[in-house]
Short mmCIF file of C-alpha atoms and ligand atoms in Angstrom, two decimals:
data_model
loop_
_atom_site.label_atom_id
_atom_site.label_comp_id
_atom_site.label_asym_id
_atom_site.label_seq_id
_atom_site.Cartn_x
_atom_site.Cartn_y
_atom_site.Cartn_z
CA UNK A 44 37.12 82.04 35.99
CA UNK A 45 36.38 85.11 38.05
CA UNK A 46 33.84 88.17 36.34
CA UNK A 47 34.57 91.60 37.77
CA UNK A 48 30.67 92.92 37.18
CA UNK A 49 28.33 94.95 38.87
CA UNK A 50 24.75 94.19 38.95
CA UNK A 51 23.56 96.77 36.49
CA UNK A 52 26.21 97.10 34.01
CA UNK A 53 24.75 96.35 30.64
CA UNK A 54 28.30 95.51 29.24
CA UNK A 55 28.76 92.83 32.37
CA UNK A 56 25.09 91.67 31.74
CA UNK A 57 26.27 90.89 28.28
CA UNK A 58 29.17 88.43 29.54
CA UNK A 59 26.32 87.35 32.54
CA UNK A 60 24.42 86.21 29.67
CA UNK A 61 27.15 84.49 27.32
CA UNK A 62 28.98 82.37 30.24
CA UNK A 63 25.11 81.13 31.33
CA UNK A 64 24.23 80.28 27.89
CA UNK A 65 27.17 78.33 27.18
CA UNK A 66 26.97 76.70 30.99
CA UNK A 67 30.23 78.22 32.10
CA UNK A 68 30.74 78.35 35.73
CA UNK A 69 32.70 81.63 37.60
CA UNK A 70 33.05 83.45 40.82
CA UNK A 71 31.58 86.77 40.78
CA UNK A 72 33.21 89.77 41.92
CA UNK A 73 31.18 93.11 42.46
CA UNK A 74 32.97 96.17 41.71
CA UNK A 75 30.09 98.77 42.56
CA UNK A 76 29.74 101.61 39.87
CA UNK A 77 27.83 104.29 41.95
CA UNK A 78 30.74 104.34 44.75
CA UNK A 79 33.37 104.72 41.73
CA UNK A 80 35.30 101.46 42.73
CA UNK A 81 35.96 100.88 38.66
CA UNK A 82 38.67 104.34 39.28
CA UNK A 83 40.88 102.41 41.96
CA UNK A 84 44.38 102.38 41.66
CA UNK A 85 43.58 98.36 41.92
CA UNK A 86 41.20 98.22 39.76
CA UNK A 87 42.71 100.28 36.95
CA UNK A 88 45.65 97.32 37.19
CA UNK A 89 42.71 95.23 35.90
CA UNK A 90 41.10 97.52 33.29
CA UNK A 91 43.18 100.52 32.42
CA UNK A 92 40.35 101.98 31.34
CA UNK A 93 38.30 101.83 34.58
CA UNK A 94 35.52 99.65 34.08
CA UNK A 95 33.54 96.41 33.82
CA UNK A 96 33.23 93.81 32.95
CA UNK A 97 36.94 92.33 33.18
CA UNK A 98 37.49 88.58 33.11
CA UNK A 99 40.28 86.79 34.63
CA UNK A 100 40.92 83.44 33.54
CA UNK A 101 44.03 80.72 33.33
CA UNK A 102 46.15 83.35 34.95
CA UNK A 103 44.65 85.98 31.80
CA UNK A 104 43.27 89.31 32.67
CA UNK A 105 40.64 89.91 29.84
CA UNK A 106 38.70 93.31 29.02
CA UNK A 107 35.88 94.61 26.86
CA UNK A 108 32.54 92.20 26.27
CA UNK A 109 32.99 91.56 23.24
CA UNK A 110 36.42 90.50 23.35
CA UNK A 111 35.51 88.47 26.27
CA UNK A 112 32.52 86.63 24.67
CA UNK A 113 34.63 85.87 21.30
CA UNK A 114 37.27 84.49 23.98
CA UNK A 115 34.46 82.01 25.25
CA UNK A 116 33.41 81.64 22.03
CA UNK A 117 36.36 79.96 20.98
CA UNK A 118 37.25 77.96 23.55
CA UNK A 119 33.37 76.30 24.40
CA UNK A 120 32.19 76.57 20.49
CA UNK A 121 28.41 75.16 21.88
CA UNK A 122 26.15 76.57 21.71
CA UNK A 123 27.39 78.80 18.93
CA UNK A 124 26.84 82.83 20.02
CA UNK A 125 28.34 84.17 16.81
CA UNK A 126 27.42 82.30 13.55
CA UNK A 127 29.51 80.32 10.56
CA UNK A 128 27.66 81.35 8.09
CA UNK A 129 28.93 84.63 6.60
CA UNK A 130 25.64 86.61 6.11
CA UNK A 131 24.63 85.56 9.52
CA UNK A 132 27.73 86.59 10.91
CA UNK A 133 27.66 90.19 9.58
CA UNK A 134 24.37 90.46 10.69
CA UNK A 135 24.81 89.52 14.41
CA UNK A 136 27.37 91.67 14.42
CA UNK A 137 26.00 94.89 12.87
CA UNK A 138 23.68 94.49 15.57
CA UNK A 139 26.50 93.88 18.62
CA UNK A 140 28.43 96.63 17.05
CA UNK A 141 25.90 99.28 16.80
CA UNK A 142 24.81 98.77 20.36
CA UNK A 143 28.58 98.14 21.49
CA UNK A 144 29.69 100.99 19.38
CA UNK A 145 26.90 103.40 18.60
CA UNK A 146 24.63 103.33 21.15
CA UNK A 147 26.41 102.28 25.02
CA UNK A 148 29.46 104.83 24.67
CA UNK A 149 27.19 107.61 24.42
CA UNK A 150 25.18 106.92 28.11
CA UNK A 151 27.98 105.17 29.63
CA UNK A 152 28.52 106.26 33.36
CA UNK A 153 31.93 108.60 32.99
CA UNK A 154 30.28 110.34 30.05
CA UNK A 155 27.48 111.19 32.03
CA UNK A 156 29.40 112.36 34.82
CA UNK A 157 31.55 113.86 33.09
CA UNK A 158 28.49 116.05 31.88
CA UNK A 159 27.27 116.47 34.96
CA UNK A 160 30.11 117.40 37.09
CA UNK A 161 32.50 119.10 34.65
CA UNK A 162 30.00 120.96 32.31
CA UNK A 163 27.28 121.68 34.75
CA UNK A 164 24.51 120.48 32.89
CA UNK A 165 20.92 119.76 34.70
CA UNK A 166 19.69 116.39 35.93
CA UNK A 167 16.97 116.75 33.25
CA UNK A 168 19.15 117.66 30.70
CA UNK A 169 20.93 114.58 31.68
CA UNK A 170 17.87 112.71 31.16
CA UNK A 171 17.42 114.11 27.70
CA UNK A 172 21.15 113.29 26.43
CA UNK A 173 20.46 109.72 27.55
CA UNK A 174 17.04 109.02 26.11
CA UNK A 175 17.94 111.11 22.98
CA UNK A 176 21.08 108.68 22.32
CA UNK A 177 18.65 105.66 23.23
CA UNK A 178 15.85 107.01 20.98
CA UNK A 179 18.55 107.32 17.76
CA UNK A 180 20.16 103.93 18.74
CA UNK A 181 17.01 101.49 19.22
CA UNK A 182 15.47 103.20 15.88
CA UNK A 183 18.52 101.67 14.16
CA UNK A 184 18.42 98.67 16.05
CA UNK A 185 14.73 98.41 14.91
CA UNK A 186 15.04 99.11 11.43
CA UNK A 187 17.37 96.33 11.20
CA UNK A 188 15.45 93.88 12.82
CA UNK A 189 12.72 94.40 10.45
CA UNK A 190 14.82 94.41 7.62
CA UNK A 191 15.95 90.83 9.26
CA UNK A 192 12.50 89.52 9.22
CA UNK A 193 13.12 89.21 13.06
CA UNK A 194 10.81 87.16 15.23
CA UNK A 195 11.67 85.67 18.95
CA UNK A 196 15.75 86.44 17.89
CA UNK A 197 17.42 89.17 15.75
CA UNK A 198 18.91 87.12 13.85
CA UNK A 199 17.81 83.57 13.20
CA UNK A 200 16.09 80.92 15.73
CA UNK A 201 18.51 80.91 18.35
CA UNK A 202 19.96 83.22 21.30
CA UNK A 203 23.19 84.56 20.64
CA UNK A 204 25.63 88.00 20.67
CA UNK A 205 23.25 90.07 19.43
CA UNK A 206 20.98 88.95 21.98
CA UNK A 207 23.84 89.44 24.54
CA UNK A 208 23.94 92.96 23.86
CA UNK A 209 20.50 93.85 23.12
CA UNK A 210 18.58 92.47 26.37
CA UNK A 211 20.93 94.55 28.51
CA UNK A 212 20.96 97.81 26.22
CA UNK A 213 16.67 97.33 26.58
CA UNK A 214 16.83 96.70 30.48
CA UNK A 215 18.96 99.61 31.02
CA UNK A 216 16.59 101.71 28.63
CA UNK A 217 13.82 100.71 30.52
CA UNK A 218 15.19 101.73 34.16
CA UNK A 219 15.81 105.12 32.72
CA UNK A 220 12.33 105.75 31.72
CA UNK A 221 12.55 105.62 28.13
CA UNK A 222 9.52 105.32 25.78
CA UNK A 223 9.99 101.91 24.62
CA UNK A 224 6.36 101.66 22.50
CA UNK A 225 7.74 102.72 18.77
CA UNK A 226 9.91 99.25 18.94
CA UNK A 227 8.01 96.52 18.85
CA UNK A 228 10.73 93.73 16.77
CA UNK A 229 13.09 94.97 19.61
CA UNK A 230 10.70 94.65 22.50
CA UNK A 231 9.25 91.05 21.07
CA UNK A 232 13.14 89.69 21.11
CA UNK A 233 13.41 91.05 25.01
CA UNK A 234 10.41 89.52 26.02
CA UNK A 235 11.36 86.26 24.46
CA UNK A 236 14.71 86.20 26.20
CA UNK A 237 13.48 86.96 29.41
CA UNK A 238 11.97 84.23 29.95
CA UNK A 239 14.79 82.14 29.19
CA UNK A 240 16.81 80.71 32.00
CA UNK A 241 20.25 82.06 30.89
CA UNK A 242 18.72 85.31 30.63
CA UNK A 243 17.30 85.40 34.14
CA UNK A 244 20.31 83.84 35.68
CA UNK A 245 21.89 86.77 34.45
CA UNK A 246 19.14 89.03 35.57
CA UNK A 247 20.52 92.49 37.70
CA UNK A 248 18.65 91.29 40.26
CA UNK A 249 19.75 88.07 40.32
CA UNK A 250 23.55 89.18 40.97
CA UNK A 251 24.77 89.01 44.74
CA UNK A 252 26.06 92.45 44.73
CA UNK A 253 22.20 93.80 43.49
CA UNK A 254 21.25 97.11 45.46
CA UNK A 255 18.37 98.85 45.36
N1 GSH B 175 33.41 98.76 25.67
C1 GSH B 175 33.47 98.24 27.00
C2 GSH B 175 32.69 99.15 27.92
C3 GSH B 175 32.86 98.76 29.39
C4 GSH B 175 32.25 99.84 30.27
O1 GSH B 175 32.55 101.01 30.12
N2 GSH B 175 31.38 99.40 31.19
C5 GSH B 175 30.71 100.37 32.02
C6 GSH B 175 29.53 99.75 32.73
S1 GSH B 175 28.27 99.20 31.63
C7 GSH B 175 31.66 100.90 33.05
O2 GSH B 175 32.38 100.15 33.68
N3 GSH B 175 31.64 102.21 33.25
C8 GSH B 175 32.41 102.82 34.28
C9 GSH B 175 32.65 104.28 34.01
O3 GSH B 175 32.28 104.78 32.94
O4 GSH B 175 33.21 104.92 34.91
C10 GSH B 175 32.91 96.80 27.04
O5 GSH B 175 32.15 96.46 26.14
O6 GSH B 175 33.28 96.04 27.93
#
Protein backbone atom coordinates (compact mmCIF):
# COMPACT_ATOMS: atom_id res chain seq x y z
CA UNK A 1 0.00 0.00 0.00
CA UNK A 2 1.22 3.52 -0.61
CA UNK A 3 -0.36 6.70 1.85
CA UNK A 4 -0.30 10.05 0.07
CA UNK A 5 0.07 12.18 3.62
CA UNK A 6 1.78 15.05 4.77
CA UNK A 7 3.24 15.27 8.12
CA UNK A 8 0.68 17.50 9.72
CA UNK A 9 -2.52 16.62 8.21
CA UNK A 10 -4.86 15.59 10.94
CA UNK A 11 -7.05 13.59 8.39
CA UNK A 12 -3.61 11.59 7.22
CA UNK A 13 -2.64 11.31 10.98
CA UNK A 14 -5.92 9.56 11.37
CA UNK A 15 -5.03 6.74 8.65
CA UNK A 16 -1.09 7.08 10.27
CA UNK A 17 -2.72 5.91 13.29
CA UNK A 18 -5.24 3.09 11.99
CA UNK A 19 -2.61 1.22 9.55
CA UNK A 20 0.01 1.27 12.85
CA UNK A 21 -2.56 -0.01 15.12
CA UNK A 22 -3.60 -2.76 13.04
CA UNK A 23 0.35 -3.46 12.03
CA UNK A 24 -0.15 -2.63 8.39
CA UNK A 25 2.92 -1.90 6.50
CA UNK A 26 3.01 1.09 3.47
CA UNK A 27 5.28 3.38 1.62
CA UNK A 28 4.78 6.88 2.43
CA UNK A 29 4.40 9.53 0.02
CA UNK A 30 4.60 13.32 1.10
CA UNK A 31 2.46 15.58 -0.74
CA UNK A 32 3.43 18.95 1.13
CA UNK A 33 0.31 21.17 2.01
CA UNK A 34 2.04 24.63 2.50
CA UNK A 35 3.59 24.50 -1.22
CA UNK A 36 -0.10 23.56 -2.52
CA UNK A 37 1.10 20.19 -4.11
CA UNK A 38 -2.62 18.63 -3.06
CA UNK A 39 -3.94 21.32 -6.33
CA UNK A 40 -1.69 19.49 -9.05
CA UNK A 41 -3.10 18.50 -12.11
CA UNK A 42 -1.46 14.96 -10.82
CA UNK A 43 -2.58 15.00 -7.81
CA UNK A 44 -6.19 15.98 -8.44
CA UNK A 45 -6.10 12.47 -10.72
CA UNK A 46 -5.69 11.00 -7.21
CA UNK A 47 -8.17 13.03 -5.12
CA UNK A 48 -10.50 15.14 -7.17
CA UNK A 49 -10.96 17.03 -4.42
CA UNK A 50 -7.33 18.08 -3.78
CA UNK A 51 -6.24 16.64 -0.70
CA UNK A 52 -4.90 14.03 1.73
CA UNK A 53 -4.83 11.48 2.77
CA UNK A 54 -5.42 9.18 -0.44
CA UNK A 55 -4.58 5.49 -0.30
CA UNK A 56 -3.62 3.39 -3.13
CA UNK A 57 -3.85 -0.16 -2.74
CA UNK A 58 -4.28 -3.58 -5.04
CA UNK A 59 -4.28 -1.30 -8.01
CA UNK A 60 -7.37 0.91 -5.88
CA UNK A 61 -7.09 4.59 -5.51
CA UNK A 62 -8.95 5.25 -2.13
CA UNK A 63 -10.02 8.79 -0.61
CA UNK A 64 -11.41 10.30 2.57
CA UNK A 65 -10.15 8.76 6.23
CA UNK A 66 -12.85 7.41 7.08
CA UNK A 67 -13.57 5.55 4.10
CA UNK A 68 -10.07 4.48 4.14
CA UNK A 69 -10.00 3.18 7.77
CA UNK A 70 -13.51 1.22 7.27
CA UNK A 71 -11.56 -0.20 4.07
CA UNK A 72 -8.79 -1.55 6.55
CA UNK A 73 -11.24 -2.31 8.79
CA UNK A 74 -12.67 -4.86 6.79
CA UNK A 75 -10.07 -6.45 5.33
CA UNK A 76 -7.57 -6.84 8.80
CA UNK A 77 -10.77 -7.10 11.33
CA UNK A 78 -7.88 -7.16 14.47
CA UNK A 79 -7.69 -5.28 16.35
CA UNK A 80 -11.24 -4.07 15.92
CA UNK A 81 -11.24 0.10 15.34
CA UNK A 82 -15.00 0.31 14.99
CA UNK A 83 -17.09 -1.89 17.38
CA UNK A 84 -19.91 -4.91 16.96
CA UNK A 85 -21.82 -3.97 19.41
CA UNK A 86 -24.51 -1.51 18.29
CA UNK A 87 -24.44 1.11 21.14
CA UNK A 88 -20.75 1.07 20.92
CA UNK A 89 -20.80 1.54 17.40
CA UNK A 90 -23.01 4.68 17.39
CA UNK A 91 -21.01 6.01 19.90
CA UNK A 92 -17.53 5.78 18.23
CA UNK A 93 -18.98 7.16 15.56
CA UNK A 94 -20.85 10.22 16.86
CA UNK A 95 -17.55 11.00 18.00
CA UNK A 96 -15.55 10.33 14.37
CA UNK A 97 -18.38 12.11 12.77
CA UNK A 98 -18.54 15.20 14.73
CA UNK A 99 -14.82 15.74 14.44
CA UNK A 100 -14.87 14.40 10.68
CA UNK A 101 -17.94 16.38 10.01
CA UNK A 102 -18.42 19.21 12.45
CA UNK A 103 -15.36 20.25 13.54
CA UNK A 104 -12.16 19.60 10.62
CA UNK A 105 -14.21 21.15 7.56
CA UNK A 106 -14.48 24.30 9.27
CA UNK A 107 -10.30 24.93 9.79
CA UNK A 108 -9.35 22.87 6.95
CA UNK A 109 -6.48 24.54 4.85
CA UNK A 110 -8.61 25.79 1.51
CA UNK A 111 -11.21 27.25 3.85
CA UNK A 112 -8.76 29.18 5.49
CA UNK A 113 -7.21 30.36 2.49
CA UNK A 114 -9.90 30.87 0.95
CA UNK A 115 -10.61 33.48 3.83
CA UNK A 116 -7.56 34.83 3.69
CA UNK A 117 -6.84 35.41 0.14
CA UNK A 118 -10.31 35.90 -1.37
CA UNK A 119 -12.12 37.81 1.49
CA UNK A 120 -9.24 39.70 2.90
CA UNK A 121 -9.66 38.89 6.34
CA UNK A 122 -6.65 39.51 9.02
CA UNK A 123 -4.17 36.91 10.22
CA UNK A 124 -5.80 37.39 13.66
CA UNK A 125 -9.08 37.16 12.51
CA UNK A 126 -7.89 34.00 11.03
CA UNK A 127 -6.82 32.92 14.31
CA UNK A 128 -10.19 33.63 15.82
CA UNK A 129 -12.32 31.64 13.04
CA UNK A 130 -10.07 28.68 13.83
CA UNK A 131 -10.04 28.61 17.61
CA UNK A 132 -13.75 29.70 17.64
CA UNK A 133 -14.68 26.46 15.45
CA UNK A 134 -12.19 24.42 17.80
CA UNK A 135 -13.69 25.95 20.98
CA UNK A 136 -17.56 24.89 19.72
CA UNK A 137 -16.24 21.47 18.44
CA UNK A 138 -14.07 20.08 21.52
CA UNK A 139 -17.07 21.40 23.91
CA UNK A 140 -19.17 18.82 22.05
CA UNK A 141 -16.58 16.40 21.91
CA UNK A 142 -16.33 16.87 25.74
CA UNK A 143 -19.76 16.73 26.68
CA UNK A 144 -19.94 13.46 25.11
CA UNK A 145 -17.15 11.97 26.63
CA UNK A 146 -18.54 12.68 29.94
CA UNK A 147 -21.77 11.56 29.12
CA UNK A 148 -19.64 8.24 28.05
CA UNK A 149 -18.17 7.88 31.42
CA UNK A 150 -14.83 8.22 29.43
CA UNK A 151 -11.53 7.33 31.04
CA UNK A 152 -8.04 6.46 29.07
CA UNK A 153 -10.55 5.92 25.64
CA UNK A 154 -13.80 7.63 24.50
CA UNK A 155 -15.41 4.92 24.20
CA UNK A 156 -14.62 1.72 26.05
CA UNK A 157 -11.02 0.19 27.07
CA UNK A 158 -9.45 0.09 23.87
CA UNK A 159 -7.93 2.50 21.04
CA UNK A 160 -9.97 2.80 18.14
CA UNK A 161 -11.73 5.42 15.34
CA UNK A 162 -12.66 7.74 17.64
CA UNK A 163 -9.30 7.79 18.91
CA UNK A 164 -8.08 8.04 15.25
CA UNK A 165 -9.73 11.19 14.84
CA UNK A 166 -9.51 12.77 18.11
CA UNK A 167 -5.57 12.64 18.83
CA UNK A 168 -5.01 14.44 15.53
CA UNK A 169 -8.01 17.03 15.85
CA UNK A 170 -6.14 17.76 19.69
CA UNK A 171 -2.51 17.93 18.15
CA UNK A 172 -3.56 20.23 15.53
CA UNK A 173 -5.53 22.34 18.26
CA UNK A 174 -2.63 22.50 20.21
CA UNK A 175 -0.09 23.86 17.40
CA UNK A 176 -2.56 26.60 16.83
CA UNK A 177 -2.50 27.89 20.28
CA UNK A 178 -5.77 26.97 21.47
CA UNK A 179 -6.81 26.98 25.18
CA UNK A 180 -7.03 23.40 25.76
CA UNK A 181 -7.67 23.66 29.91
CA UNK A 182 -11.79 23.54 29.91
CA UNK A 183 -11.36 19.74 28.44
CA UNK A 184 -10.03 17.63 30.66
CA UNK A 185 -12.00 13.87 29.44
CA UNK A 186 -10.58 15.02 26.00
CA UNK A 187 -7.09 15.92 27.12
CA UNK A 188 -6.87 12.60 29.57
CA UNK A 189 -7.72 10.33 26.24
CA UNK A 190 -4.70 12.35 24.28
CA UNK A 191 -2.36 11.88 26.87
CA UNK A 192 -3.14 8.24 27.14
CA UNK A 193 -2.66 7.68 23.44
CA UNK A 194 0.42 9.38 23.20
CA UNK A 195 2.18 7.31 24.82
CA UNK A 196 1.17 4.45 22.89
CA UNK A 197 3.45 3.15 20.21
CA UNK A 198 0.93 3.32 17.29
CA UNK A 199 0.27 6.73 18.24
CA UNK A 200 3.87 7.89 18.17
CA UNK A 201 4.72 5.97 15.11
CA UNK A 202 2.26 8.07 13.66
CA UNK A 203 3.52 11.15 15.36
CA UNK A 204 3.99 14.50 12.72
CA UNK A 205 7.25 14.37 13.63
CA UNK A 206 7.87 11.07 13.14
CA UNK A 207 6.89 11.27 9.26
CA UNK A 208 9.93 11.57 6.73
CA UNK A 209 8.51 14.48 4.99
CA UNK A 210 8.27 16.50 8.76
CA UNK A 211 9.41 20.27 8.32
CA UNK A 212 9.77 22.63 10.69
N1 LIG B 1 -12.86 14.61 4.59
C1 LIG B 1 -11.54 14.37 4.11
C2 LIG B 1 -10.71 15.62 4.31
C3 LIG B 1 -9.34 15.52 3.65
C4 LIG B 1 -8.65 16.87 3.70
O1 LIG B 1 -9.22 17.87 3.29
N2 LIG B 1 -7.41 16.88 4.21
C5 LIG B 1 -6.73 18.14 4.34
C6 LIG B 1 -5.52 18.00 5.24
S1 LIG B 1 -5.94 17.58 6.90
C7 LIG B 1 -6.26 18.60 3.00
O2 LIG B 1 -5.72 17.84 2.23
N3 LIG B 1 -6.45 19.88 2.72
C8 LIG B 1 -5.95 20.48 1.53
C9 LIG B 1 -6.68 21.73 1.17
O3 LIG B 1 -7.68 22.08 1.83
O4 LIG B 1 -6.25 22.38 0.22
C10 LIG B 1 -10.91 13.17 4.84
O5 LIG B 1 -11.37 12.86 5.93
O6 LIG B 1 -10.00 12.54 4.28
Amino acid sequence: MKLYSFFNSSTSYRVRIALALKGLPYDYQGINLREGQQCSPAHRELSPIGGVPVLETDGAVLTQSLAIIDYLETLHPEPRLIPIDALHRARVLEIANLIGCDIHPLNNVRVLNYLQKVLAITAEQKSAWYKHWIAEGLSAVEALLQRNDSGNYCVGDKPGLAECCLVPQVANAERMGCDLSGYPRIMAVYRHCLELPAFEAAAPARQPDFIL
